[in-house]
XYZ file of C-alpha atoms in Angstrom:
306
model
C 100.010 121.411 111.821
C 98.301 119.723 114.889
C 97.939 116.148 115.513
C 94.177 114.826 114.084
C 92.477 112.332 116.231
C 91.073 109.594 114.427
C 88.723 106.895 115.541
C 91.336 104.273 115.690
C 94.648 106.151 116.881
C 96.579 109.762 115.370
C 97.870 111.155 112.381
C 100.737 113.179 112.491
C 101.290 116.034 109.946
C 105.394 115.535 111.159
C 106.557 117.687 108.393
C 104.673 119.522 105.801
C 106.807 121.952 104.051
C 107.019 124.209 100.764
C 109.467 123.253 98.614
C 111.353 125.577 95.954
C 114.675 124.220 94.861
C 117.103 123.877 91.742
C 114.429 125.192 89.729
C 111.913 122.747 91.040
C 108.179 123.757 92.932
C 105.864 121.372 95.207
C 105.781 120.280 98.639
C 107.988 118.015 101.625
C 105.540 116.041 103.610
C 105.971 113.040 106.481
C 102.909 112.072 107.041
C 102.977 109.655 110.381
C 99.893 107.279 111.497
C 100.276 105.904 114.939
C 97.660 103.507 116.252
C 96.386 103.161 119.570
C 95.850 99.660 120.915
C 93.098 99.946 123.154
C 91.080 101.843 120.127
C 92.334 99.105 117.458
C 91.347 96.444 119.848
C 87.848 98.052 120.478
C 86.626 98.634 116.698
C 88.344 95.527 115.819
C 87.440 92.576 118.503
C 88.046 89.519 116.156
C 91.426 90.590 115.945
C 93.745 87.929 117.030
C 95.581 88.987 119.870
C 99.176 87.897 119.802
C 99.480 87.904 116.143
C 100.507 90.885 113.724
C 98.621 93.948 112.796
C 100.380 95.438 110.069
C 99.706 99.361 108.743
C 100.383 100.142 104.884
C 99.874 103.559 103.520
C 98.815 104.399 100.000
C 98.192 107.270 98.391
C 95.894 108.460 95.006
C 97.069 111.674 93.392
C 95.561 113.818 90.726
C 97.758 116.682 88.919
C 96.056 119.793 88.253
C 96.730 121.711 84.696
C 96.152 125.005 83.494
C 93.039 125.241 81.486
C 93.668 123.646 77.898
C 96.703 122.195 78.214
C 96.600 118.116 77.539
C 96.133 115.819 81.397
C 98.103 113.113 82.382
C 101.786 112.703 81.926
C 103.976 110.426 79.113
C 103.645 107.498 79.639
C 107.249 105.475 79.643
C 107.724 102.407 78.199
C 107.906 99.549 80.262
C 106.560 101.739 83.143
C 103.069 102.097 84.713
C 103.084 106.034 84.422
C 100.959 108.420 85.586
C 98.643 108.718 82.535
C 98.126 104.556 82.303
C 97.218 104.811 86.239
C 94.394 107.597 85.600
C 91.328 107.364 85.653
C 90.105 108.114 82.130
C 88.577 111.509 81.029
C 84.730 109.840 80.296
C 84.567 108.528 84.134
C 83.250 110.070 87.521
C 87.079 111.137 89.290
C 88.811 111.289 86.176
C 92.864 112.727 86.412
C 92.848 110.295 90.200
C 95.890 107.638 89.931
C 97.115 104.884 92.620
C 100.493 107.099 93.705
C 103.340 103.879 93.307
C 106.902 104.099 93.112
C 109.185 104.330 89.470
C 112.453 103.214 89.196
C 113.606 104.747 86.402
C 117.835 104.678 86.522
C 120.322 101.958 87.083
C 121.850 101.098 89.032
C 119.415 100.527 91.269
C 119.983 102.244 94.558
C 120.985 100.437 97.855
C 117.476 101.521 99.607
C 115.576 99.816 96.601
C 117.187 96.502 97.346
C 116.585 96.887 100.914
C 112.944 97.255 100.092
C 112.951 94.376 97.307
C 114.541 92.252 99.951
C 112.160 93.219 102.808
C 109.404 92.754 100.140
C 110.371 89.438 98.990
C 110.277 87.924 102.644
C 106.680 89.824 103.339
C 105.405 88.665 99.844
C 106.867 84.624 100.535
C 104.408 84.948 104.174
C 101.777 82.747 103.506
C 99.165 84.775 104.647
C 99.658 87.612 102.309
C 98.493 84.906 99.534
C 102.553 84.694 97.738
C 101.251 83.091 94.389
C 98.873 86.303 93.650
C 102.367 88.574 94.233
C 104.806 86.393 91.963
C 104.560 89.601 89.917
C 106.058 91.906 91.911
C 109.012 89.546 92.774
C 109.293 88.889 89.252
C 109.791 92.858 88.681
C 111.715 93.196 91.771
C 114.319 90.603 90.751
C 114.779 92.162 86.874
C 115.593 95.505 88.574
C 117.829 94.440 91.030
C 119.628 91.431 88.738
C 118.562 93.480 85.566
C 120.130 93.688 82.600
C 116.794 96.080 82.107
C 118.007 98.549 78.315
C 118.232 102.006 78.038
C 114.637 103.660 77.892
C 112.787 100.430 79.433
C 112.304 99.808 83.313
C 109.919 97.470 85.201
C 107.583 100.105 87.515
C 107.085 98.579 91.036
C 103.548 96.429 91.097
C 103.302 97.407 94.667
C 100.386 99.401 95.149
C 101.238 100.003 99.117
C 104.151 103.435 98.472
C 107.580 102.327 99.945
C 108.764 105.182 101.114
C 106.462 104.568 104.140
C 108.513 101.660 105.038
C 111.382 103.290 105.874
C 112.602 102.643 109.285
C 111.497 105.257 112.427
C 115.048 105.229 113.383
C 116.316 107.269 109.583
C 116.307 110.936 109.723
C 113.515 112.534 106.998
C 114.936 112.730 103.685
C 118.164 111.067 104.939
C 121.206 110.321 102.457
C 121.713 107.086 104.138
C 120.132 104.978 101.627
C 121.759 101.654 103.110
C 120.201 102.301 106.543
C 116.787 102.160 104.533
C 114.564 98.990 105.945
C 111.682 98.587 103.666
C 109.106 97.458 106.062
C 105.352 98.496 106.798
C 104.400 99.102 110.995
C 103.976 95.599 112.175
C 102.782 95.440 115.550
C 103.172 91.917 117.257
C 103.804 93.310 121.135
C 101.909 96.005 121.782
C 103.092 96.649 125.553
C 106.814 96.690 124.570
C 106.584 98.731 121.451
C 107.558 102.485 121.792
C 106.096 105.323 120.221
C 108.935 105.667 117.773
C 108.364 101.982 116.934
C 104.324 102.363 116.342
C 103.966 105.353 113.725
C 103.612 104.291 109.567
C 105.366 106.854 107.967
C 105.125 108.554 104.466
C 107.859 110.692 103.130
C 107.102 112.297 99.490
C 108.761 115.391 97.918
C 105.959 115.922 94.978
C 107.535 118.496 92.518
C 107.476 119.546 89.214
C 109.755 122.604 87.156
C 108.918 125.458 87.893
C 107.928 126.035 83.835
C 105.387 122.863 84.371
C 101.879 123.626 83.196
C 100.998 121.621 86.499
C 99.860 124.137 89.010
C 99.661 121.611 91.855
C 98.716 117.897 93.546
C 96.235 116.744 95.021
C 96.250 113.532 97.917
C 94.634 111.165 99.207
C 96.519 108.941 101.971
C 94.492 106.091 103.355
C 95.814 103.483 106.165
C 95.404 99.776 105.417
C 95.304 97.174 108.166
C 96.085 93.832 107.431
C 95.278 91.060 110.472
C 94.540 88.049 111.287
C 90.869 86.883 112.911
C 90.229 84.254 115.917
C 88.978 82.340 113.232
C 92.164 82.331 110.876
C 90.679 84.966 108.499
C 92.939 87.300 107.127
C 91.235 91.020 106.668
C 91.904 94.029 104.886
C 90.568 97.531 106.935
C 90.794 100.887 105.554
C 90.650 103.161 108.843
C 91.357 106.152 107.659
C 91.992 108.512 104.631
C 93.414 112.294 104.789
C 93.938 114.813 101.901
C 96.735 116.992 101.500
C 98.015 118.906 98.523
C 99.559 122.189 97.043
C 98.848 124.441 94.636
C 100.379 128.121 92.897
C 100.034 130.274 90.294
C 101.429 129.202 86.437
C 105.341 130.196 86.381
C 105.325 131.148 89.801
C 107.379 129.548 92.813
C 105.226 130.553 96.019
C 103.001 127.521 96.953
C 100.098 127.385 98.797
C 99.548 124.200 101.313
C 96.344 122.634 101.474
C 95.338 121.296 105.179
C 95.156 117.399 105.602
C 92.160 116.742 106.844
C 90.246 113.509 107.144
C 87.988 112.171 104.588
C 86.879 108.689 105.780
C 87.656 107.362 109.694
C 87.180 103.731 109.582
C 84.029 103.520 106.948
C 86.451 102.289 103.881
C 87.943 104.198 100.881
C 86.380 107.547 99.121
C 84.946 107.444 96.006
C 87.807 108.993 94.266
C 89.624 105.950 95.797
C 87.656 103.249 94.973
C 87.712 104.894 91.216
C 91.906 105.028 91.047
C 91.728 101.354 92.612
C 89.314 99.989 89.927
C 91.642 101.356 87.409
C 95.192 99.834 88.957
C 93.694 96.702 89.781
C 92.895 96.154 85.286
C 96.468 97.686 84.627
C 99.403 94.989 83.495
C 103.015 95.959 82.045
C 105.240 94.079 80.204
C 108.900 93.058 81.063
C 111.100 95.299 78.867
C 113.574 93.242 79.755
C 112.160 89.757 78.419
C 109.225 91.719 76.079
C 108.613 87.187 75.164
C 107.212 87.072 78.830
C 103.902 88.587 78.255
C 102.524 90.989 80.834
C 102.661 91.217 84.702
C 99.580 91.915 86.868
C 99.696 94.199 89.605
C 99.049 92.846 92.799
C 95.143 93.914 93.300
C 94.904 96.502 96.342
C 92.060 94.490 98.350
C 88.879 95.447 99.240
C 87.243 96.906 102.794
C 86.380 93.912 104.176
C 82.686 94.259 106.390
């Protein structure tokens, strides 16, 4: 699909595939944003030259059923699933959920610890407030140290989806877990920076069996900037959000891709957003592994600062 310009840069549709496998239907997306100084510097002029602007992607998704069948999915114990994340039934953009990352097997792969570790460091900066994300490095720590029983794992608390933060350098869908980085596009040096060093990227391979009673996805994907002001403000911009998705017929395996196409260019989140947000930022879990803890918060996914 072709590049779409946005206000503050371009979003790259790098890959957006059908995907039929092993008895398995949905799509294989990258989804690349690459921002474009002058643009960034223009919308954004109390942006602290010199200093980082760092790009997150997150993403809401809503599952669509055949008529009468029950929505949402089981929830797992110990886990935020996807029916705790939705939005309930009696409110406006019910079925929409924050899209996060569950690990849900030990041993925990090599690229998770790469992210944890990544994490930990970006979480300890003092700008990114540490003592609201002691959760997440809490959860982070009893997956990767564990022991975590059988049936019980700690969902990530992370409500920016990690498999953006894999390095530009990794081939999509590469088997090279220990090559995985875990970081978000931070921009420091915007002259020296190449194009393959200035793109946020989201790799997802949403799928279901092909006997599912889920006849497809739908996204949302919105951009989060994170910088610092001449005054020593820290801000939060949304600057864009795209939707994507797939769809077929029940039992069938021939899927039908949606076009991404932009909802919101640099006026904050869509309603549907704001709706899956309000709902993650009330969610806790507790520790399966310590269930004498008491409950984690999520870290809150910040608002569109004006």
């Amino acid at each position: 699909m072709p590049p779409l310009e946005v206000s503050t840069g371009t979003f790259y549709p790098a890959r957006y595939d059908r995907y039929a496998e092993e008895g398995q239907v949905g799509a294989k997306v990258s989804l690349e944003y690459q921002p474009a100084t002058f643009k960034i510097k223009d919308k954004y002029p109390d942006y602290q030259a010199g200093t980082p602007a760092v790009f997150h992607l997150l993403q809401i998704v809503r599952e669509v059923r055949q008529p009468g069948q029950g929505g949402g999915a089981q929830a797992v114990q110990g886990n935020i699933g996807y029916a705790e994340r939705c939005v309930p039934a009696h409110l406006p953009h019910a079925g929409w959920a924050l899209d996060v990352d569950l690990i849900t097997r030990k041993p925990v792969s090599t690229a998770f610890k790469k992210i944890a570790a990544d994490r930990k460091a970006e979480l300890a900066n003092p700008v990114q407030h540490a003592a609201d994300y002691q959760a997440q490095q809490t959860a982070d720590d009893t997956l990767v140290t564990g022991p975590v029983p059988a049936g019980g794992v700690l969902a990530s608390l992370d409500y920016r989806y990690s498999q953006q933060r894999l390095t530009e350098t990794i081939p999509l869908f590469t088997t090279q877990e220990e090559q995985t980085g875990g970081n978000a596009l931070r921009v420091t040096d915007w002259k020296t920076a190449g194009p393959k060093q200035t793109r946020a990227t989201l790799r997802d391979n949403p799928n279901v069996p092909l006997g599912s009673d889920v006849l497809g996805m739908d996204f949302q994907t919105a951009v989060l900037l994170q910088y610092r002001t001449n005054t020593g403000l820290v801000k939060n911009k949304y600057v864009l959000v795209v939707s994507w998705g797939w769809s077929r017929e029940a039992g069938k395996s021939l899927i039908t891709l949606r076009d991404v196409t932009a909802l919101a260019d640099r006026t904050g989140l869509t309603p549907e957003f704001l709706a899956a947000r309000t709902r993650w930022n009330g969610l806790t879990v507790n520790d399966p592994a310590n269930p004498n803890a008491g409950a984690h918060a999520v870290i809150p996914m910040p608002d569109h600062d004006v």
